[in-house]
CSV table of C-alpha atoms in Angstrom, one decimal:
chain,number,residue,atom,x,y,z
A,1,LEU,CA,0.0,0.0,0.0
A,2,PRO,CA,2.8,2.5,0.8
A,3,SER,CA,4.3,1.8,-2.6
A,4,VAL,CA,1.0,2.4,-4.4
A,5,SER,CA,0.5,5.7,-2.5
A,6,ALA,CA,4.1,6.7,-3.4
A,7,VAL,CA,3.6,5.9,-7.1
A,8,LEU,CA,0.3,7.9,-7.2
A,9,ILE,CA,2.0,10.9,-5.5
A,10,VAL,CA,5.2,10.9,-7.6
A,11,ALA,CA,3.2,10.4,-10.8
A,12,CYS,CA,1.2,13.6,-10.3
A,13,PRO,CA,1.8,15.8,-13.4
A,14,CYS,CA,2.0,19.1,-11.6
A,15,ALA,CA,5.3,20.0,-13.0
A,16,LEU,CA,4.2,19.2,-16.6
A,17,LEU,CA,1.1,21.3,-16.2
A,18,LEU,CA,3.0,24.2,-14.8
A,19,THR,CA,5.7,24.2,-17.5
A,20,SER,CA,3.8,25.9,-20.4
A,21,THR,CA,1.2,27.9,-18.6
A,22,PHE,CA,3.5,29.6,-16.0
A,23,THR,CA,6.3,30.2,-18.5
A,24,ASN,CA,3.9,31.7,-21.1
A,25,GLY,CA,2.3,33.9,-18.5
A,26,ILE,CA,5.7,35.3,-17.5
A,27,MET,CA,6.6,36.0,-21.1
A,28,MET,CA,3.3,37.8,-21.8
A,29,LYS,CA,3.7,39.9,-18.7
A,30,LEU,CA,7.3,40.9,-19.8
A,31,LEU,CA,6.2,41.7,-23.3
A,32,SER,CA,3.4,43.8,-22.0
A,33,ASP,CA,5.8,45.7,-19.7
A,34,HIS,CA,8.0,46.5,-22.7
A,35,GLY,CA,5.3,47.6,-25.1
A,36,LEU,CA,4.1,44.5,-26.9
A,37,TYR,CA,0.5,43.3,-26.5
A,38,LEU,CA,-0.2,39.7,-27.3
A,39,ARG,CA,-3.8,38.7,-28.0
A,40,ASP,CA,-3.1,35.2,-26.7
A,41,ALA,CA,-0.3,32.9,-25.9
A,42,SER,CA,-0.8,30.8,-29.0
A,43,VAL,CA,1.3,33.2,-31.1
A,44,ILE,CA,4.5,32.5,-29.0
A,45,GLU,CA,5.5,29.3,-30.8
A,46,HIS,CA,5.0,30.9,-34.3
A,47,LEU,CA,6.9,34.0,-33.2
A,48,SER,CA,9.9,31.9,-32.0
A,49,LYS,CA,10.0,30.1,-35.4
A,50,THR,CA,9.8,33.3,-37.4
A,51,ASN,CA,12.5,33.5,-40.1
A,52,HIS,CA,11.0,36.1,-42.4
A,53,ILE,CA,9.8,39.6,-41.5
A,54,VAL,CA,7.8,41.6,-44.0
A,55,PHE,CA,7.6,45.3,-43.3
A,56,ASP,CA,5.2,47.8,-44.8
A,57,LYS,CA,7.0,51.0,-45.6
A,58,THR,CA,4.8,54.1,-44.9
A,59,GLY,CA,4.0,54.5,-41.3
A,60,THR,CA,5.9,51.4,-40.3
A,61,LEU,CA,9.5,52.0,-41.2
A,62,THR,CA,8.9,55.7,-41.9
A,63,ARG,CA,7.1,58.2,-39.6
A,64,GLY,CA,4.1,58.3,-41.9
A,65,GLU,CA,4.3,62.1,-41.9
A,66,PRO,CA,5.5,63.0,-45.4
A,67,ALA,CA,6.0,66.7,-46.4
A,68,LEU,CA,5.6,68.3,-49.8
A,69,THR,CA,9.1,68.8,-51.3
A,70,ASP,CA,8.7,69.6,-55.0
A,71,VAL,CA,6.1,71.1,-57.3
A,72,ILE,CA,7.1,71.0,-61.0
A,73,ALA,CA,4.9,72.6,-63.6
A,74,LEU,CA,4.9,71.5,-67.3
A,75,GLY,CA,3.7,73.4,-70.3
A,76,SER,CA,2.0,76.7,-69.8
A,77,PHE,CA,0.9,76.0,-66.2
A,78,SER,CA,2.5,77.6,-63.1
A,79,GLU,CA,3.6,75.8,-60.0
A,80,ASN,CA,0.7,77.3,-58.0
A,81,GLU,CA,-1.8,76.1,-60.5
A,82,VAL,CA,-0.4,72.6,-60.4
A,83,LEU,CA,-0.4,72.5,-56.7
A,84,THR,CA,-3.9,74.0,-56.5
A,85,TYR,CA,-5.4,71.2,-58.6
A,86,ALA,CA,-3.5,68.6,-56.7
A,87,ALA,CA,-4.7,69.9,-53.4
A,88,ALA,CA,-8.3,70.2,-54.6
A,89,ILE,CA,-8.5,66.6,-55.5
A,90,GLU,CA,-6.8,65.5,-52.2
A,91,VAL,CA,-9.0,67.6,-49.8
A,92,GLY,CA,-10.5,65.3,-47.3
A,93,SER,CA,-8.0,62.5,-48.0
A,94,GLU,CA,-6.9,60.5,-45.0
A,95,HIS,CA,-3.8,59.2,-46.9
A,96,PRO,CA,-0.5,60.7,-45.5
A,97,LEU,CA,0.6,61.7,-49.1
A,98,GLY,CA,-2.7,63.5,-49.8
A,99,GLU,CA,-2.5,65.3,-46.4
A,100,ALA,CA,1.0,66.5,-47.2
A,101,ILE,CA,-0.1,68.0,-50.5
A,102,VAL,CA,-3.0,69.8,-49.0
A,103,LYS,CA,-0.8,71.1,-46.1
A,104,GLY,CA,1.8,72.3,-48.6
A,105,ALA,CA,-0.9,74.3,-50.6
A,106,ARG,CA,-2.2,75.9,-47.4
A,107,GLN,CA,1.3,76.9,-46.4
A,108,ARG,CA,1.5,78.8,-49.7
A,109,ASP,CA,-1.9,80.5,-49.0
A,110,LEU,CA,-3.5,79.0,-52.1
A,111,THR,CA,-7.3,79.0,-52.4
A,112,ILE,CA,-8.4,75.4,-52.8
A,113,PRO,CA,-11.4,75.0,-55.0
A,114,SER,CA,-14.2,72.5,-54.3
A,115,LEU,CA,-14.1,68.9,-55.6
A,116,SER,CA,-16.9,66.8,-57.2
A,117,GLN,CA,-17.2,63.3,-58.7
A,118,PHE,CA,-14.3,61.9,-56.7
A,119,GLU,CA,-13.1,58.4,-57.6
A,120,GLY,CA,-10.3,56.5,-55.9
A,121,ILE,CA,-8.5,53.9,-58.1
A,122,ALA,CA,-6.7,51.4,-55.8
A,123,GLY,CA,-3.0,51.1,-56.6
A,124,HIS,CA,-3.2,53.9,-59.2
A,125,GLY,CA,-4.4,57.2,-57.8
A,126,ILE,CA,-7.5,59.4,-57.9
A,127,ARG,CA,-9.8,61.1,-60.4
A,128,GLY,CA,-12.2,63.9,-59.7
A,129,SER,CA,-13.8,67.1,-61.1
A,130,VAL,CA,-12.5,70.5,-60.2
A,131,ASN,CA,-14.2,73.6,-61.6
A,132,ASN,CA,-15.9,71.2,-64.1
A,133,LYS,CA,-12.6,69.9,-65.3
A,134,GLU,CA,-11.4,66.4,-64.9
A,135,VAL,CA,-8.2,66.1,-62.8
A,136,LEU,CA,-6.0,63.0,-62.4
A,137,LEU,CA,-3.4,62.5,-59.7
A,138,GLY,CA,-1.4,59.3,-59.4
A,139,ASN,CA,1.3,57.1,-60.7
A,140,ARG,CA,2.4,56.0,-64.1
A,141,ARG,CA,-0.1,53.2,-64.2
A,142,LEU,CA,-3.0,55.6,-63.9
A,143,PHE,CA,-1.8,57.8,-66.7
A,144,GLN,CA,-1.1,54.8,-69.0
A,145,ARG,CA,-4.5,53.5,-68.2
A,146,GLU,CA,-6.0,56.8,-69.2
A,147,SER,CA,-3.8,57.0,-72.3
A,148,VAL,CA,-2.1,60.3,-71.2
A,149,ASP,CA,1.4,60.9,-72.6
A,150,ILE,CA,3.9,61.3,-69.8
A,151,LYS,CA,7.2,61.2,-71.7
A,152,ALA,CA,8.0,64.8,-70.8
A,153,ALA,CA,8.0,63.9,-67.1
A,154,GLU,CA,9.9,60.6,-67.1
A,155,GLN,CA,13.4,61.9,-66.4
A,156,LEU,CA,12.1,64.2,-63.7
A,157,MET,CA,10.2,61.3,-62.1
A,158,ILE,CA,13.3,59.1,-62.2
A,159,SER,CA,15.4,61.9,-60.5
A,160,LEU,CA,12.9,62.5,-57.8
A,161,GLU,CA,12.4,58.8,-57.1
A,162,GLY,CA,16.1,58.2,-57.0
A,163,SER,CA,16.2,60.6,-54.1
A,164,GLY,CA,13.7,58.6,-52.1
A,165,LYS,CA,10.8,60.8,-52.8
A,166,THR,CA,7.3,59.7,-53.9
A,167,ALA,CA,6.5,61.5,-57.1
A,168,MET,CA,2.9,61.9,-58.4
A,169,LEU,CA,1.8,63.0,-61.8
A,170,ILE,CA,-1.1,65.5,-62.3
A,171,GLY,CA,-3.3,65.7,-65.3
A,172,LEU,CA,-6.0,68.1,-66.4
A,173,GLU,CA,-8.5,67.3,-69.1
A,174,ASN,CA,-6.4,64.4,-70.4
A,175,GLN,CA,-3.2,66.5,-70.5
A,176,LEU,CA,-0.1,66.2,-68.2
A,177,ILE,CA,0.4,69.5,-66.3
A,178,GLY,CA,3.0,68.7,-63.7
A,179,ILE,CA,4.5,66.7,-60.9
A,180,VAL,CA,4.3,66.9,-57.1
A,181,ALA,CA,6.7,65.0,-54.8
A,182,VAL,CA,6.6,64.3,-51.1
A,183,ALA,CA,9.1,62.7,-48.9
A,184,ASP,CA,8.7,60.8,-45.6
A,185,THR,CA,11.4,60.5,-42.9
A,186,LEU,CA,12.6,57.2,-41.6
A,187,LYS,CA,11.9,56.3,-38.0
A,188,PRO,CA,15.2,56.7,-36.1
A,189,GLU,CA,15.0,53.2,-34.7
A,190,ALA,CA,14.2,51.5,-38.0
A,191,GLN,CA,17.8,50.9,-39.1
A,192,GLU,CA,18.8,49.5,-35.7
A,193,ALA,CA,15.8,47.1,-35.8
A,194,ILE,CA,16.8,45.8,-39.3
A,195,SER,CA,20.4,45.3,-38.2
A,196,GLN,CA,19.3,43.4,-35.1
A,197,LEU,CA,16.9,41.1,-37.1
A,198,LYS,CA,19.8,40.2,-39.5
A,199,GLY,CA,21.9,39.4,-36.4
A,200,ILE,CA,19.4,36.8,-35.3
A,201,ASN,CA,19.1,35.2,-38.8
A,202,VAL,CA,15.8,36.7,-39.7
A,203,GLU,CA,15.4,37.7,-43.4
A,204,VAL,CA,13.8,41.2,-43.9
A,205,VAL,CA,11.6,42.1,-46.8
A,206,MET,CA,10.1,45.6,-47.5
A,207,LEU,CA,6.7,45.5,-49.1
A,208,THR,CA,5.2,48.7,-50.6
A,209,GLY,CA,2.9,50.0,-53.2
A,210,ASP,CA,5.4,52.8,-53.9
A,211,ASN,CA,7.6,53.1,-57.0
A,212,GLN,CA,10.5,50.7,-57.2
A,213,ARG,CA,13.2,53.4,-57.3
A,214,THR,CA,11.8,55.2,-54.3
A,215,ALA,CA,11.5,51.9,-52.4
A,216,ASP,CA,15.0,50.9,-53.4
A,217,SER,CA,16.4,54.2,-52.1
A,218,ILE,CA,14.6,53.8,-48.7
A,219,ALA,CA,15.7,50.2,-48.4
A,220,LYS,CA,19.3,51.1,-49.1
A,221,GLN,CA,19.3,53.6,-46.2
A,222,LEU,CA,17.8,50.9,-43.9
A,223,GLY,CA,20.1,48.1,-45.0
A,224,ILE,CA,17.2,46.0,-46.4
A,225,ASP,CA,18.3,43.7,-49.2
A,226,ARG,CA,15.0,42.5,-50.6
A,227,VAL,CA,12.3,44.9,-51.8
A,228,ILE,CA,8.9,44.1,-53.3
A,229,ALA,CA,7.5,47.4,-54.7
A,230,GLU,CA,4.6,48.6,-56.8
A,231,VAL,CA,2.3,46.0,-55.1
A,232,LEU,CA,-1.4,46.7,-55.2
A,233,PRO,CA,-3.2,46.5,-51.8
A,234,SER,CA,-5.1,43.5,-52.9
A,235,ASP,CA,-1.9,41.6,-53.8
A,236,LYS,CA,-0.1,42.1,-50.5
A,237,ALA,CA,-1.6,38.9,-49.0
A,238,LYS,CA,-0.6,37.0,-52.1
A,239,VAL,CA,3.1,38.0,-51.5
A,240,ILE,CA,2.8,36.6,-47.9
A,241,LYS,CA,1.3,33.4,-49.1
A,242,ASP,CA,4.0,33.0,-51.8
A,243,LEU,CA,6.7,33.2,-49.1
A,244,GLN,CA,4.8,30.7,-47.0
A,245,LYS,CA,4.7,28.3,-49.9
A,246,GLN,CA,8.5,28.4,-49.9
A,247,GLY,CA,8.5,27.0,-46.3
A,248,LYS,CA,9.0,30.3,-44.6
A,249,VAL,CA,7.5,31.2,-41.2
A,250,VAL,CA,6.4,34.8,-42.0
A,251,ALA,CA,5.6,37.7,-39.7
A,252,MET,CA,4.0,40.8,-41.3
A,253,VAL,CA,4.4,44.3,-39.7
A,254,GLY,CA,2.0,47.0,-40.9
A,255,ASP,CA,-0.2,49.9,-39.8
A,256,GLY,CA,-2.8,50.6,-42.5
A,257,VAL,CA,-6.2,49.4,-43.7
A,258,ASN,CA,-4.4,48.1,-46.8
A,259,ASP,CA,-2.2,45.9,-44.7
A,260,ALA,CA,-5.0,44.1,-42.9
A,261,PRO,CA,-5.3,41.2,-45.5
A,262,ALA,CA,-1.5,40.6,-45.3
A,263,LEU,CA,-1.5,40.7,-41.5
A,264,ALA,CA,-4.3,38.1,-41.5
A,265,ALA,CA,-2.5,35.9,-44.0
A,266,ALA,CA,0.9,35.9,-42.2
A,267,ASP,CA,1.8,33.3,-39.5
A,268,ILE,CA,2.1,36.3,-37.2
A,269,GLY,CA,0.4,39.7,-37.8
A,270,ILE,CA,2.1,42.5,-36.0
A,271,ALA,CA,0.3,45.9,-36.0
A,272,ILE,CA,1.7,49.3,-35.2
A,273,GLY,CA,-0.1,50.8,-32.2
A,274,SER,CA,-0.7,54.1,-33.9
A,275,GLY,CA,-2.1,52.4,-37.0
A,276,SER,CA,-5.6,51.9,-38.2
A,277,ASP,CA,-8.2,50.1,-36.0
A,278,VAL,CA,-8.6,47.4,-38.8
A,279,ALA,CA,-4.9,46.6,-38.7
A,280,LYS,CA,-4.9,46.4,-34.9
A,281,GLU,CA,-7.9,44.1,-34.9
A,282,THR,CA,-6.2,41.8,-37.4
A,283,GLY,CA,-2.8,41.6,-35.8
A,284,GLY,CA,-2.0,39.0,-33.2
A,285,ILE,CA,0.6,41.3,-31.7
A,286,ILE,CA,0.3,45.1,-31.2
A,287,LEU,CA,3.4,47.3,-30.9
A,288,VAL,CA,2.0,49.7,-28.3
A,289,LYS,CA,5.1,52.1,-28.4
A,290,ASN,CA,5.2,52.1,-32.2
A,291,ASP,CA,8.9,51.0,-31.9
A,292,VAL,CA,9.8,48.4,-34.6
A,293,ARG,CA,12.8,47.3,-32.4
A,294,ASP,CA,10.1,45.7,-30.2
A,295,VAL,CA,9.7,43.1,-33.0
A,296,VAL,CA,13.2,41.9,-32.3
A,297,ALA,CA,12.6,41.9,-28.6
A,298,GLY,CA,9.5,39.7,-29.1
A,299,ILE,CA,11.3,37.2,-31.3
A,300,ASN,CA,14.2,37.0,-28.9
A,301,LEU,CA,12.0,36.5,-25.8
A,302,SER,CA,9.8,34.0,-27.6
A,303,ARG,CA,12.8,31.9,-28.5
A,304,ILE,CA,14.1,32.0,-24.9
A,305,THR,CA,10.6,31.1,-23.6
A,306,MET,CA,10.4,28.1,-25.9
A,307,ARG,CA,13.8,26.9,-24.7
A,308,LYS,CA,12.6,27.3,-21.1
A,309,ILE,CA,9.5,25.3,-21.8
A,310,LYS,CA,11.5,22.5,-23.5
A,311,GLN,CA,14.0,22.4,-20.5
A,312,ASN,CA,11.2,22.2,-18.0
A,313,LEU,CA,9.4,19.5,-20.0
A,314,PHE,CA,12.6,17.5,-20.2
A,315,TRP,CA,13.3,17.7,-16.4
A,316,ALA,CA,9.7,17.0,-15.5
A,317,PHE,CA,9.7,14.0,-17.7
A,318,ILE,CA,13.0,12.7,-16.3
A,319,PHE,CA,11.6,13.2,-12.8
A,320,ASN,CA,8.5,11.1,-13.5
A,321,ALA,CA,10.3,8.5,-15.5
A,322,THR,CA,12.8,8.0,-12.7
A,323,GLY,CA,10.5,8.5,-9.7
A,324,ILE,CA,7.7,6.1,-10.7
A,325,PRO,CA,9.9,3.0,-10.9
A,326,LEU,CA,11.7,3.9,-7.7
A,327,ALA,CA,8.3,4.3,-5.9
A,328,ALA,CA,6.9,1.1,-7.4
A,329,LEU,CA,10.0,-0.8,-6.1
A,330,GLY,CA,9.6,0.6,-2.6
A,331,TYR,CA,12.6,2.9,-2.6
A,332,LEU,CA,10.5,6.0,-2.1
A,333,SER,CA,8.1,6.4,0.8
A,334,PRO,CA,4.9,8.5,0.3
A,335,MET,CA,6.6,11.3,2.3
A,336,LEU,CA,9.7,11.2,0.1
A,337,ALA,CA,7.5,11.0,-3.0
A,338,GLY,CA,5.6,14.1,-1.9
A,339,SER,CA,8.8,16.0,-1.2
A,340,ALA,CA,10.2,14.9,-4.6
A,341,MET,CA,7.0,16.1,-6.4
A,342,ALA,CA,7.2,19.5,-4.6
A,343,LEU,CA,10.9,19.8,-5.5
A,344,SER,CA,10.1,19.1,-9.2
A,345,SER,CA,7.5,21.8,-9.3
A,346,PHE,CA,9.8,24.2,-7.5
A,347,CYS,CA,12.6,23.6,-10.0
A,348,VAL,CA,10.2,24.2,-12.9
A,349,LEU,CA,8.9,27.4,-11.4
A,350,SER,CA,12.4,28.6,-10.5
A,351,ASN,CA,13.7,28.0,-14.1
A,352,ALA,CA,10.7,29.9,-15.5
A,353,LEU,CA,11.2,32.8,-13.1
A,354,LEU,CA,14.7,33.3,-14.5
A,355,LEU,CA,12.9,34.8,-17.5
A,356,LYS,CA,12.3,37.9,-15.4
A,357,ARG,CA,16.0,38.8,-15.8
A,358,TRP,CA,15.4,39.3,-19.5
A,359,ARG,CA,15.8,42.9,-20.9
A,360,PRO,CA,15.4,44.0,-24.5
A,361,SER,CA,18.6,44.9,-26.3
A,362,HIS,CA,17.5,48.5,-27.0
């Protein structure tokens, strides 16, 4: 009877049960303290296995606060006329680029006329009517679609894009009248985050709907080797799925409504805290402090956590595998079996508590 009691006591799976729940709880508390909100503990394993990070550009790697830098008039139009039409069609826009154009026009004290018959064309630009004249504002694809000749602007566009600026064409009544360009500034911590991710063997990809030259210029400043540019919003999720088909464990970091499908498609969706509500609802992790270095912290801590869980599972299994035969053969009394069980749980908890010493590298 004592042997049976000892076997029952020593076979109690307390340590095994504590291993994952207690360790995951500590990790989630640590991440929360350092600005990362996890919706649930199920993302931890995926995060620890992440080997590809896909970053949106605007608002994620950049501040998302672009400013108007250039207004170039073509033909008989003046710079103020070009900017007036551009601002008129962007009034009421919630896109950072549109807000920059409107702000630039107001800084020049230009009178912005009313807009009618507005139409947004995803991945191309916008069309509207200003003073009963059709105005186009967008990229090359929009003007090619509308059969507007843009040869006169091509070299100017290349020069602006090569400087990391986002250049947009403006058309009036099926005629090209000018170019406006805006530039965003990089988040000061972005380059450090990219460097740290490379240091832990995570491949970084920048995904953007912006022009290839502009994207390449930004990527070069950040040290990103792979850029996927000129991607339509509807195609961002497809890019994620293509990477997953290659056997990659992919995390997507974004902030906008257009990023939501990609965040949902990724193994781990990471939303910027200052981003859109749709993005935050879709992401499994939210960067409360908007600091992309916290992505590195999350991956590092998740890997440490998984190591702790595996260590605890190993020692808990060894304890049970050793203790049960000893108790069955009568070498352990019920009192010793109870002490051994308590010691096993104590060791598991102590090892998990060592996580509290962790601090992010930044």
